[in-house]
Amino acid sequence: MAGGGSGATGGGTNESGATAAGAVTIGGDTSSPEGGSTIAGGLPNGGAAQDAPDPCDAGDPAACLEAVTGVLDEAGNSLQSSWFVTPCMLIRGDYCGWGSLCLNDNHVQDYATWGGRARERFPIGGVKGHRYKVTFNFNAVAVARVYGGGVRDEQKAIERSETQVYDSFYRDGAPDHSPGAFGGDEWQLTVLDDAGREDRHYYMNSFPSADGNVSFEGSSYTFLVSYTKSIVVVGGGVVELLTHDPNCNAPRNCIWEGLSYDKCLAERNLPNEDPNTSLPAQYPHPVTDKPVLTASLFESGVVSQPLVAPAGHLTVTAVERTEELPTKDYP
């Protein structure tokens, strides 16, 4: 997981013209855009100015990056270094359970809302309404999830491997929430504009359902992920990271050798990361949204690598001003 700001998943109108239900309040303005709802409060610790000079026009890339993606949330985190993490309140052999953080463990049919959900909302700085190209690295030990209706960047066939590092980025679309779906962890990144409307969303852990007769989704394996991507965000808007686990029960970060339902021989480090990289000190509680110590979300209390649960680390490496819309697909 990562930290929070003000935002809502699925808010506003996407590029296909469909209107969703959520919106955010920016800068204390409690007016609701047509088709959206509002969340009171505005952006913590400032956010984007409306009439100030754009910090990205001054020829200082470091200052631009800091101004746009370095705005802190209530837990003291920013998009610059942010996380998707599955809580591990109950260690069940080679699986992690959400325990009391599971909002509904009764297997009701509304798969889109039941289970464990943790949302982190990062305010975007810069100038309100200006658009910025944000380039980031993403490294993870991830659960495989199948998405449909969008585009997976890696088009070629892939094999199931413990050591291979995958590009699992997926643009638009949605997971399968029909009854009987495997329902593994969903890692969704949503871009909201300065009026709180959804401009676009992406998924970070997309895999095919199977390689021949060998399953990716629904298996007890986790997979190494690493890629670099660029997306467009909006000054005064929000980037939201959503971890959703309909089953409230995810495979642990375990090596595959001897993998069984009663043990985990060893965990793995995130690929292409400093092995000393650890989770932030605190971020929002999955149920209350109030900042909590990260260690309290893990039965093991371990927040340094190797992490006991699936986790993904997003690190912003560059930001620049752009006139492109969030619908832009960078190669």
mmCIF file of N, CA and C in Angstrom, residues 21-140:
data_model
loop_
_atom_site.group_PDB
_atom_site.id
_atom_site.type_symbol
_atom_site.label_atom_id
_atom_site.label_comp_id
_atom_site.label_asym_id
_atom_site.label_seq_id
_atom_site.Cartn_x
_atom_site.Cartn_y
_atom_site.Cartn_z
ATOM 1 N N ALA A 21 -19.230 6.906 -10.045
ATOM 2 C CA ALA A 21 -19.946 7.496 -8.919
ATOM 3 C C ALA A 21 -19.142 8.401 -8.022
ATOM 4 N N GLY A 22 -17.834 8.442 -8.110
ATOM 5 C CA GLY A 22 -17.064 9.148 -7.095
ATOM 6 C C GLY A 22 -16.479 10.447 -7.583
ATOM 7 N N ALA A 23 -16.157 11.337 -6.661
ATOM 8 C CA ALA A 23 -15.432 12.569 -6.961
ATOM 9 C C ALA A 23 -14.734 13.015 -5.702
ATOM 10 N N VAL A 24 -13.828 13.957 -5.830
ATOM 11 C CA VAL A 24 -13.146 14.481 -4.659
ATOM 12 C C VAL A 24 -13.348 15.970 -4.576
ATOM 13 N N THR A 25 -13.132 16.493 -3.385
ATOM 14 C CA THR A 25 -13.184 17.929 -3.182
ATOM 15 C C THR A 25 -11.770 18.467 -3.199
ATOM 16 N N ILE A 26 -11.499 19.422 -4.008
ATOM 17 C CA ILE A 26 -10.172 19.989 -4.138
ATOM 18 C C ILE A 26 -10.150 21.372 -3.508
ATOM 19 N N GLY A 27 -9.177 21.586 -2.631
ATOM 20 C CA GLY A 27 -8.975 22.907 -2.054
ATOM 21 C C GLY A 27 -10.137 23.425 -1.242
ATOM 22 N N GLY A 28 -10.952 22.511 -0.693
ATOM 23 C CA GLY A 28 -12.049 22.927 0.167
ATOM 24 C C GLY A 28 -13.317 23.274 -0.576
ATOM 25 N N ASP A 29 -13.321 23.171 -1.914
ATOM 26 C CA ASP A 29 -14.519 23.450 -2.699
ATOM 27 C C ASP A 29 -15.447 22.261 -2.590
ATOM 28 N N THR A 30 -16.624 22.452 -2.022
ATOM 29 C CA THR A 30 -17.533 21.331 -1.801
ATOM 30 C C THR A 30 -18.572 21.193 -2.894
ATOM 31 N N SER A 31 -18.406 21.901 -4.009
ATOM 32 C CA SER A 31 -19.330 21.720 -5.119
ATOM 33 C C SER A 31 -19.058 20.374 -5.765
ATOM 34 N N SER A 32 -20.106 19.729 -6.261
ATOM 35 C CA SER A 32 -19.953 18.426 -6.879
ATOM 36 C C SER A 32 -20.063 18.550 -8.382
ATOM 37 N N PRO A 33 -19.065 18.051 -9.153
ATOM 38 C CA PRO A 33 -19.209 18.048 -10.589
ATOM 39 C C PRO A 33 -20.405 17.208 -10.980
ATOM 40 N N GLU A 34 -21.044 17.532 -12.083
ATOM 41 C CA GLU A 34 -22.205 16.778 -12.521
ATOM 42 C C GLU A 34 -21.840 15.315 -12.698
ATOM 43 N N GLY A 35 -22.644 14.432 -12.112
ATOM 44 C CA GLY A 35 -22.399 13.011 -12.219
ATOM 45 C C GLY A 35 -21.498 12.460 -11.138
ATOM 46 N N GLY A 36 -21.031 13.295 -10.211
ATOM 47 C CA GLY A 36 -20.127 12.814 -9.163
ATOM 48 C C GLY A 36 -20.598 13.239 -7.800
ATOM 49 N N SER A 37 -20.044 12.612 -6.770
ATOM 50 C CA SER A 37 -20.312 13.002 -5.398
ATOM 51 C C SER A 37 -19.090 13.714 -4.862
ATOM 52 N N THR A 38 -19.182 14.278 -3.667
ATOM 53 C CA THR A 38 -18.060 15.017 -3.101
ATOM 54 C C THR A 38 -17.587 14.388 -1.814
ATOM 55 N N ILE A 39 -16.337 14.628 -1.519
ATOM 56 C CA ILE A 39 -15.754 14.243 -0.242
ATOM 57 C C ILE A 39 -15.190 15.504 0.375
ATOM 58 N N ALA A 40 -15.634 15.864 1.547
ATOM 59 C CA ALA A 40 -15.227 17.129 2.146
ATOM 60 C C ALA A 40 -13.766 17.114 2.542
ATOM 61 N N GLY A 41 -13.171 18.284 2.563
ATOM 62 C CA GLY A 41 -11.851 18.398 3.146
ATOM 63 C C GLY A 41 -10.799 18.987 2.257
ATOM 64 N N GLY A 42 -10.759 18.611 0.969
ATOM 65 C CA GLY A 42 -9.715 19.134 0.091
ATOM 66 C C GLY A 42 -8.406 18.412 0.296
ATOM 67 N N LEU A 43 -7.345 18.945 -0.279
ATOM 68 C CA LEU A 43 -6.053 18.294 -0.256
ATOM 69 C C LEU A 43 -5.281 18.627 1.010
ATOM 70 N N PRO A 44 -4.664 17.622 1.653
ATOM 71 C CA PRO A 44 -3.819 17.908 2.804
ATOM 72 C C PRO A 44 -2.525 18.556 2.356
ATOM 73 N N ASN A 45 -1.936 19.343 3.248
ATOM 74 C CA ASN A 45 -0.616 19.924 3.008
ATOM 75 C C ASN A 45 -0.529 20.685 1.691
ATOM 76 N N GLY A 46 -1.579 21.394 1.352
ATOM 77 C CA GLY A 46 -1.504 22.245 0.168
ATOM 78 C C GLY A 46 -2.098 21.588 -1.041
ATOM 79 N N GLY A 47 -1.278 21.202 -2.026
ATOM 80 C CA GLY A 47 -1.787 20.696 -3.283
ATOM 81 C C GLY A 47 -1.375 21.660 -4.368
ATOM 82 N N ALA A 48 -2.145 21.733 -5.432
ATOM 83 C CA ALA A 48 -1.769 22.562 -6.568
ATOM 84 C C ALA A 48 -2.309 23.974 -6.438
ATOM 85 N N ALA A 49 -1.479 24.947 -6.750
ATOM 86 C CA ALA A 49 -1.927 26.336 -6.804
ATOM 87 C C ALA A 49 -2.606 26.591 -8.141
ATOM 88 N N GLN A 50 -3.543 27.547 -8.158
ATOM 89 C CA GLN A 50 -4.279 27.788 -9.394
ATOM 90 C C GLN A 50 -3.620 28.846 -10.266
ATOM 91 N N ASP A 51 -3.025 29.867 -9.676
ATOM 92 C CA ASP A 51 -2.513 30.982 -10.459
ATOM 93 C C ASP A 51 -1.001 31.168 -10.332
ATOM 94 N N ALA A 52 -0.336 30.321 -9.557
ATOM 95 C CA ALA A 52 1.105 30.467 -9.373
ATOM 96 C C ALA A 52 1.841 30.027 -10.628
ATOM 97 N N PRO A 53 3.081 30.496 -10.823
ATOM 98 C CA PRO A 53 3.887 30.017 -11.947
ATOM 99 C C PRO A 53 4.088 28.507 -11.856
ATOM 100 N N ASP A 54 4.136 27.862 -12.996
ATOM 101 C CA ASP A 54 4.303 26.412 -12.999
ATOM 102 C C ASP A 54 5.760 26.069 -12.675
ATOM 103 N N PRO A 55 6.006 25.295 -11.611
ATOM 104 C CA PRO A 55 7.386 24.957 -11.231
ATOM 105 C C PRO A 55 8.099 24.132 -12.295
ATOM 106 N N CYS A 56 7.334 23.534 -13.210
ATOM 107 C CA CYS A 56 7.951 22.715 -14.251
ATOM 108 C C CYS A 56 8.376 23.531 -15.467
ATOM 109 N N ASP A 57 8.123 24.855 -15.445
ATOM 110 C CA ASP A 57 8.544 25.722 -16.542
ATOM 111 C C ASP A 57 9.870 26.411 -16.243
ATOM 112 N N ALA A 58 10.489 26.104 -15.089
ATOM 113 C CA ALA A 58 11.686 26.825 -14.668
ATOM 114 C C ALA A 58 12.982 26.123 -15.068
ATOM 115 N N GLY A 59 12.878 24.994 -15.758
ATOM 116 C CA GLY A 59 14.073 24.296 -16.197
ATOM 117 C C GLY A 59 14.809 23.547 -15.107
ATOM 118 N N ASP A 60 14.112 23.200 -14.033
ATOM 119 C CA ASP A 60 14.722 22.464 -12.921
ATOM 120 C C ASP A 60 13.958 21.152 -12.752
ATOM 121 N N PRO A 61 14.421 20.044 -13.369
ATOM 122 C CA PRO A 61 13.675 18.782 -13.318
ATOM 123 C C PRO A 61 13.425 18.269 -11.902
ATOM 124 N N ALA A 62 14.414 18.443 -11.010
ATOM 125 C CA ALA A 62 14.238 17.957 -9.642
ATOM 126 C C ALA A 62 13.146 18.731 -8.922
ATOM 127 N N ALA A 63 13.114 20.047 -9.115
ATOM 128 C CA ALA A 63 12.085 20.874 -8.483
ATOM 129 C C ALA A 63 10.710 20.552 -9.045
ATOM 130 N N CYS A 64 10.651 20.283 -10.344
ATOM 131 C CA CYS A 64 9.383 19.911 -10.986
ATOM 132 C C CYS A 64 8.855 18.612 -10.390
ATOM 133 N N LEU A 65 9.719 17.612 -10.286
ATOM 134 C CA LEU A 65 9.310 16.318 -9.732
ATOM 135 C C LEU A 65 8.802 16.466 -8.306
ATOM 136 N N GLU A 66 9.532 17.236 -7.506
ATOM 137 C CA GLU A 66 9.149 17.414 -6.108
ATOM 138 C C GLU A 66 7.832 18.166 -5.979
ATOM 139 N N ALA A 67 7.647 19.215 -6.779
ATOM 140 C CA ALA A 67 6.442 20.031 -6.674
ATOM 141 C C ALA A 67 5.187 19.261 -7.073
ATOM 142 N N VAL A 68 5.300 18.407 -8.080
ATOM 143 C CA VAL A 68 4.125 17.720 -8.610
ATOM 144 C C VAL A 68 3.813 16.443 -7.838
ATOM 145 N N THR A 69 4.826 15.649 -7.516
ATOM 146 C CA THR A 69 4.561 14.339 -6.904
ATOM 147 C C THR A 69 5.071 14.222 -5.479
ATOM 148 N N GLY A 70 5.596 15.325 -4.912
ATOM 149 C CA GLY A 70 6.129 15.261 -3.558
ATOM 150 C C GLY A 70 5.192 15.783 -2.492
ATOM 151 N N VAL A 71 3.937 16.092 -2.826
ATOM 152 C CA VAL A 71 2.976 16.594 -1.841
ATOM 153 C C VAL A 71 2.613 15.459 -0.875
ATOM 154 N N LEU A 72 2.718 15.726 0.420
ATOM 155 C CA LEU A 72 2.512 14.690 1.427
ATOM 156 C C LEU A 72 1.042 14.497 1.758
ATOM 157 N N ASP A 73 0.690 13.266 2.061
ATOM 158 C CA ASP A 73 -0.650 12.965 2.555
ATOM 159 C C ASP A 73 -0.646 13.017 4.076
ATOM 160 N N GLU A 74 -1.745 12.632 4.685
ATOM 161 C CA GLU A 74 -1.866 12.727 6.134
ATOM 162 C C GLU A 74 -0.927 11.777 6.860
ATOM 163 N N ALA A 75 -0.494 10.723 6.183
ATOM 164 C CA ALA A 75 0.430 9.774 6.801
ATOM 165 C C ALA A 75 1.886 10.151 6.560
ATOM 166 N N GLY A 76 2.115 11.260 5.855
ATOM 167 C CA GLY A 76 3.469 11.716 5.612
ATOM 168 C C GLY A 76 4.134 11.086 4.406
ATOM 169 N N ASN A 77 3.331 10.509 3.485
ATOM 170 C CA ASN A 77 3.860 9.870 2.290
ATOM 171 C C ASN A 77 3.457 10.651 1.047
ATOM 172 N N SER A 78 4.134 10.391 -0.058
ATOM 173 C CA SER A 78 3.783 11.024 -1.330
ATOM 174 C C SER A 78 3.826 9.984 -2.431
ATOM 175 N N LEU A 79 3.276 10.348 -3.599
ATOM 176 C CA LEU A 79 3.299 9.454 -4.748
ATOM 177 C C LEU A 79 4.723 9.117 -5.158
ATOM 178 N N GLN A 80 5.651 9.997 -4.855
ATOM 179 C CA GLN A 80 7.049 9.823 -5.260
ATOM 180 C C GLN A 80 7.606 8.453 -4.897
ATOM 181 N N SER A 81 7.272 7.975 -3.713
ATOM 182 C CA SER A 81 7.673 6.642 -3.270
ATOM 183 C C SER A 81 6.465 6.024 -2.578
ATOM 184 N N SER A 82 5.706 5.234 -3.326
ATOM 185 C CA SER A 82 4.412 4.754 -2.834
ATOM 186 C C SER A 82 4.297 3.245 -3.043
ATOM 187 N N TRP A 83 3.328 2.646 -2.357
ATOM 188 C CA TRP A 83 3.287 1.192 -2.257
ATOM 189 C C TRP A 83 1.896 0.605 -2.465
ATOM 190 N N PHE A 84 1.869 -0.583 -3.068
ATOM 191 C CA PHE A 84 0.735 -1.501 -2.981
ATOM 192 C C PHE A 84 1.190 -2.632 -2.058
ATOM 193 N N VAL A 85 0.449 -2.877 -0.987
ATOM 194 C CA VAL A 85 0.792 -3.956 -0.065
ATOM 195 C C VAL A 85 -0.482 -4.662 0.373
ATOM 196 N N THR A 86 -0.456 -5.967 0.375
ATOM 197 C CA THR A 86 -1.563 -6.743 0.920
ATOM 198 C C THR A 86 -1.309 -6.961 2.410
ATOM 199 N N PRO A 87 -2.186 -6.480 3.294
ATOM 200 C CA PRO A 87 -1.989 -6.726 4.727
ATOM 201 C C PRO A 87 -1.919 -8.224 5.026
ATOM 202 N N CYS A 88 -1.203 -8.570 6.072
ATOM 203 C CA CYS A 88 -1.052 -9.977 6.453
ATOM 204 C C CYS A 88 -1.298 -10.099 7.947
ATOM 205 N N MET A 89 -2.579 -9.994 8.329
ATOM 206 C CA MET A 89 -2.951 -10.051 9.735
ATOM 207 C C MET A 89 -2.937 -11.475 10.280
ATOM 208 N N LEU A 90 -3.129 -12.461 9.393
ATOM 209 C CA LEU A 90 -3.117 -13.867 9.781
ATOM 210 C C LEU A 90 -2.227 -14.617 8.803
ATOM 211 N N ILE A 91 -1.161 -15.241 9.303
ATOM 212 C CA ILE A 91 -0.301 -16.046 8.456
ATOM 213 C C ILE A 91 -0.810 -17.479 8.494
ATOM 214 N N ARG A 92 -1.227 -17.957 7.332
ATOM 215 C CA ARG A 92 -1.768 -19.315 7.218
ATOM 216 C C ARG A 92 -0.859 -20.111 6.292
ATOM 217 N N GLY A 93 0.232 -20.637 6.809
ATOM 218 C CA GLY A 93 1.154 -21.383 5.972
ATOM 219 C C GLY A 93 1.741 -20.488 4.894
ATOM 220 N N ASP A 94 1.425 -20.791 3.638
ATOM 221 C CA ASP A 94 1.940 -19.978 2.544
ATOM 222 C C ASP A 94 0.908 -18.964 2.059
ATOM 223 N N TYR A 95 -0.056 -18.618 2.906
ATOM 224 C CA TYR A 95 -1.055 -17.604 2.568
ATOM 225 C C TYR A 95 -1.116 -16.525 3.655
ATOM 226 N N CYS A 96 -1.542 -15.348 3.242
ATOM 227 C CA CYS A 96 -1.771 -14.219 4.145
ATOM 228 C C CYS A 96 -3.257 -13.895 4.189
ATOM 229 N N GLY A 97 -3.808 -13.783 5.380
ATOM 230 C CA GLY A 97 -5.203 -13.412 5.529
ATOM 231 C C GLY A 97 -5.349 -11.987 6.046
ATOM 232 N N TRP A 98 -6.426 -11.314 5.649
ATOM 233 C CA TRP A 98 -6.680 -9.936 6.077
ATOM 234 C C TRP A 98 -7.256 -9.869 7.487
ATOM 235 N N GLY A 99 -7.745 -10.969 8.019
ATOM 236 C CA GLY A 99 -8.277 -10.977 9.383
ATOM 237 C C GLY A 99 -9.388 -9.958 9.567
ATOM 238 N N SER A 100 -9.303 -9.147 10.629
ATOM 239 C CA SER A 100 -10.338 -8.163 10.948
ATOM 240 C C SER A 100 -10.435 -7.047 9.909
ATOM 241 N N LEU A 101 -9.460 -6.948 9.010
ATOM 242 C CA LEU A 101 -9.509 -5.927 7.968
ATOM 243 C C LEU A 101 -10.393 -6.342 6.802
ATOM 244 N N CYS A 102 -10.864 -7.581 6.803
ATOM 245 C CA CYS A 102 -11.758 -8.054 5.754
ATOM 246 C C CYS A 102 -13.161 -7.535 6.024
ATOM 247 N N LEU A 103 -13.682 -6.710 5.115
ATOM 248 C CA LEU A 103 -14.962 -6.054 5.357
ATOM 249 C C LEU A 103 -16.141 -6.993 5.205
ATOM 250 N N ASN A 104 -15.989 -8.043 4.418
ATOM 251 C CA ASN A 104 -17.089 -8.984 4.225
ATOM 252 C C ASN A 104 -16.484 -10.309 3.804
ATOM 253 N N ASP A 105 -16.534 -11.282 4.674
ATOM 254 C CA ASP A 105 -15.932 -12.580 4.385
ATOM 255 C C ASP A 105 -17.004 -13.645 4.204
ATOM 256 N N ASN A 106 -18.189 -13.220 3.768
ATOM 257 C CA ASN A 106 -19.309 -14.144 3.663
ATOM 258 C C ASN A 106 -19.570 -14.609 2.238
ATOM 259 N N HIS A 107 -18.660 -14.283 1.303
ATOM 260 C CA HIS A 107 -18.779 -14.716 -0.081
ATOM 261 C C HIS A 107 -20.115 -14.300 -0.702
ATOM 262 N N VAL A 108 -20.512 -13.069 -0.454
ATOM 263 C CA VAL A 108 -21.685 -12.534 -1.129
ATOM 264 C C VAL A 108 -21.339 -12.358 -2.598
ATOM 265 N N GLN A 109 -22.348 -12.112 -3.418
ATOM 266 C CA GLN A 109 -22.136 -12.122 -4.862
ATOM 267 C C GLN A 109 -21.624 -10.809 -5.433
ATOM 268 N N ASP A 110 -21.582 -9.745 -4.637
ATOM 269 C CA ASP A 110 -21.066 -8.478 -5.141
ATOM 270 C C ASP A 110 -19.554 -8.471 -4.982
ATOM 271 N N TYR A 111 -18.871 -9.134 -5.884
ATOM 272 C CA TYR A 111 -17.425 -9.315 -5.777
ATOM 273 C C TYR A 111 -16.669 -8.000 -5.878
ATOM 274 N N ALA A 112 -17.277 -6.974 -6.460
ATOM 275 C CA ALA A 112 -16.576 -5.705 -6.635
ATOM 276 C C ALA A 112 -16.398 -4.962 -5.324
ATOM 277 N N THR A 113 -17.217 -5.267 -4.309
ATOM 278 C CA THR A 113 -17.177 -4.500 -3.070
ATOM 279 C C THR A 113 -16.796 -5.326 -1.847
ATOM 280 N N TRP A 114 -16.928 -6.636 -1.896
ATOM 281 C CA TRP A 114 -16.640 -7.401 -0.686
ATOM 282 C C TRP A 114 -15.168 -7.766 -0.633
ATOM 283 N N GLY A 115 -14.728 -8.169 0.550
ATOM 284 C CA GLY A 115 -13.345 -8.555 0.741
ATOM 285 C C GLY A 115 -12.543 -7.473 1.429
ATOM 286 N N GLY A 116 -11.247 -7.439 1.150
ATOM 287 C CA GLY A 116 -10.364 -6.433 1.730
ATOM 288 C C GLY A 116 -10.058 -5.341 0.730
ATOM 289 N N ARG A 117 -10.175 -4.088 1.163
ATOM 290 C CA ARG A 117 -9.928 -2.947 0.280
ATOM 291 C C ARG A 117 -9.104 -1.903 1.041
ATOM 292 N N ALA A 118 -8.012 -1.509 0.446
ATOM 293 C CA ALA A 118 -7.162 -0.478 1.048
ATOM 294 C C ALA A 118 -6.856 0.569 -0.013
ATOM 295 N N ARG A 119 -7.242 1.831 0.262
ATOM 296 C CA ARG A 119 -7.065 2.907 -0.719
ATOM 297 C C ARG A 119 -6.126 3.972 -0.180
ATOM 298 N N GLU A 120 -5.196 4.373 -1.016
ATOM 299 C CA GLU A 120 -4.276 5.450 -0.680
ATOM 300 C C GLU A 120 -4.415 6.531 -1.741
ATOM 301 N N ARG A 121 -4.570 7.775 -1.301
ATOM 302 C CA ARG A 121 -4.867 8.868 -2.236
ATOM 303 C C ARG A 121 -3.803 9.951 -2.115
ATOM 304 N N PHE A 122 -3.107 10.186 -3.209
ATOM 305 C CA PHE A 122 -2.010 11.146 -3.214
ATOM 306 C C PHE A 122 -2.388 12.417 -3.948
ATOM 307 N N PRO A 123 -2.333 13.574 -3.276
ATOM 308 C CA PRO A 123 -2.596 14.845 -3.954
ATOM 309 C C PRO A 123 -1.476 15.168 -4.937
ATOM 310 N N ILE A 124 -1.853 15.721 -6.076
ATOM 311 C CA ILE A 124 -0.894 16.127 -7.101
ATOM 312 C C ILE A 124 -0.720 17.642 -7.034
ATOM 313 N N GLY A 125 0.539 18.089 -7.006
ATOM 314 C CA GLY A 125 0.838 19.513 -6.914
ATOM 315 C C GLY A 125 0.961 20.153 -8.289
ATOM 316 N N GLY A 126 1.859 21.132 -8.397
ATOM 317 C CA GLY A 126 1.978 21.889 -9.639
ATOM 318 C C GLY A 126 0.906 22.951 -9.723
ATOM 319 N N VAL A 127 0.406 23.216 -10.920
ATOM 320 C CA VAL A 127 -0.639 24.211 -11.134
ATOM 321 C C VAL A 127 -1.956 23.504 -11.434
ATOM 322 N N LYS A 128 -2.996 23.909 -10.760
ATOM 323 C CA LYS A 128 -4.300 23.278 -10.917
ATOM 324 C C LYS A 128 -4.733 23.282 -12.374
ATOM 325 N N GLY A 129 -5.074 22.103 -12.866
ATOM 326 C CA GLY A 129 -5.528 21.960 -14.242
ATOM 327 C C GLY A 129 -4.427 21.701 -15.247
ATOM 328 N N HIS A 130 -3.176 22.001 -14.906
ATOM 329 C CA HIS A 130 -2.068 21.681 -15.808
ATOM 330 C C HIS A 130 -1.843 20.172 -15.830
ATOM 331 N N ARG A 131 -1.344 19.689 -16.952
ATOM 332 C CA ARG A 131 -1.098 18.255 -17.079
ATOM 333 C C ARG A 131 0.408 17.977 -17.071
ATOM 334 N N TYR A 132 0.745 16.830 -16.484
ATOM 335 C CA TYR A 132 2.153 16.472 -16.301
ATOM 336 C C TYR A 132 2.379 15.012 -16.697
ATOM 337 N N LYS A 133 3.460 14.805 -17.433
ATOM 338 C CA LYS A 133 3.898 13.446 -17.748
ATOM 339 C C LYS A 133 4.744 12.937 -16.581
ATOM 340 N N VAL A 134 4.298 11.867 -15.964
ATOM 341 C CA VAL A 134 4.986 11.281 -14.817
ATOM 342 C C VAL A 134 5.559 9.929 -15.238
ATOM 343 N N THR A 135 6.858 9.766 -15.080
ATOM 344 C CA THR A 135 7.529 8.504 -15.376
ATOM 345 C C THR A 135 7.912 7.831 -14.064
ATOM 346 N N PHE A 136 7.631 6.537 -13.971
ATOM 347 C CA PHE A 136 7.900 5.822 -12.718
ATOM 348 C C PHE A 136 8.439 4.425 -12.990
ATOM 349 N N ASN A 137 9.176 3.913 -12.018
ATOM 350 C CA ASN A 137 9.562 2.501 -11.977
ATOM 351 C C ASN A 137 8.616 1.778 -11.027
ATOM 352 N N PHE A 138 8.277 0.545 -11.370
ATOM 353 C CA PHE A 138 7.433 -0.264 -10.489
ATOM 354 C C PHE A 138 8.071 -1.630 -10.339
ATOM 355 N N ASN A 139 8.378 -2.003 -9.097
ATOM 356 C CA ASN A 139 8.989 -3.285 -8.775
ATOM 357 C C ASN A 139 8.127 -3.991 -7.743
ATOM 358 N N ALA A 140 7.902 -5.289 -7.934
ATOM 359 C CA ALA A 140 6.940 -5.963 -7.071
ATOM 360 C C ALA A 140 7.185 -7.459 -6.995
#
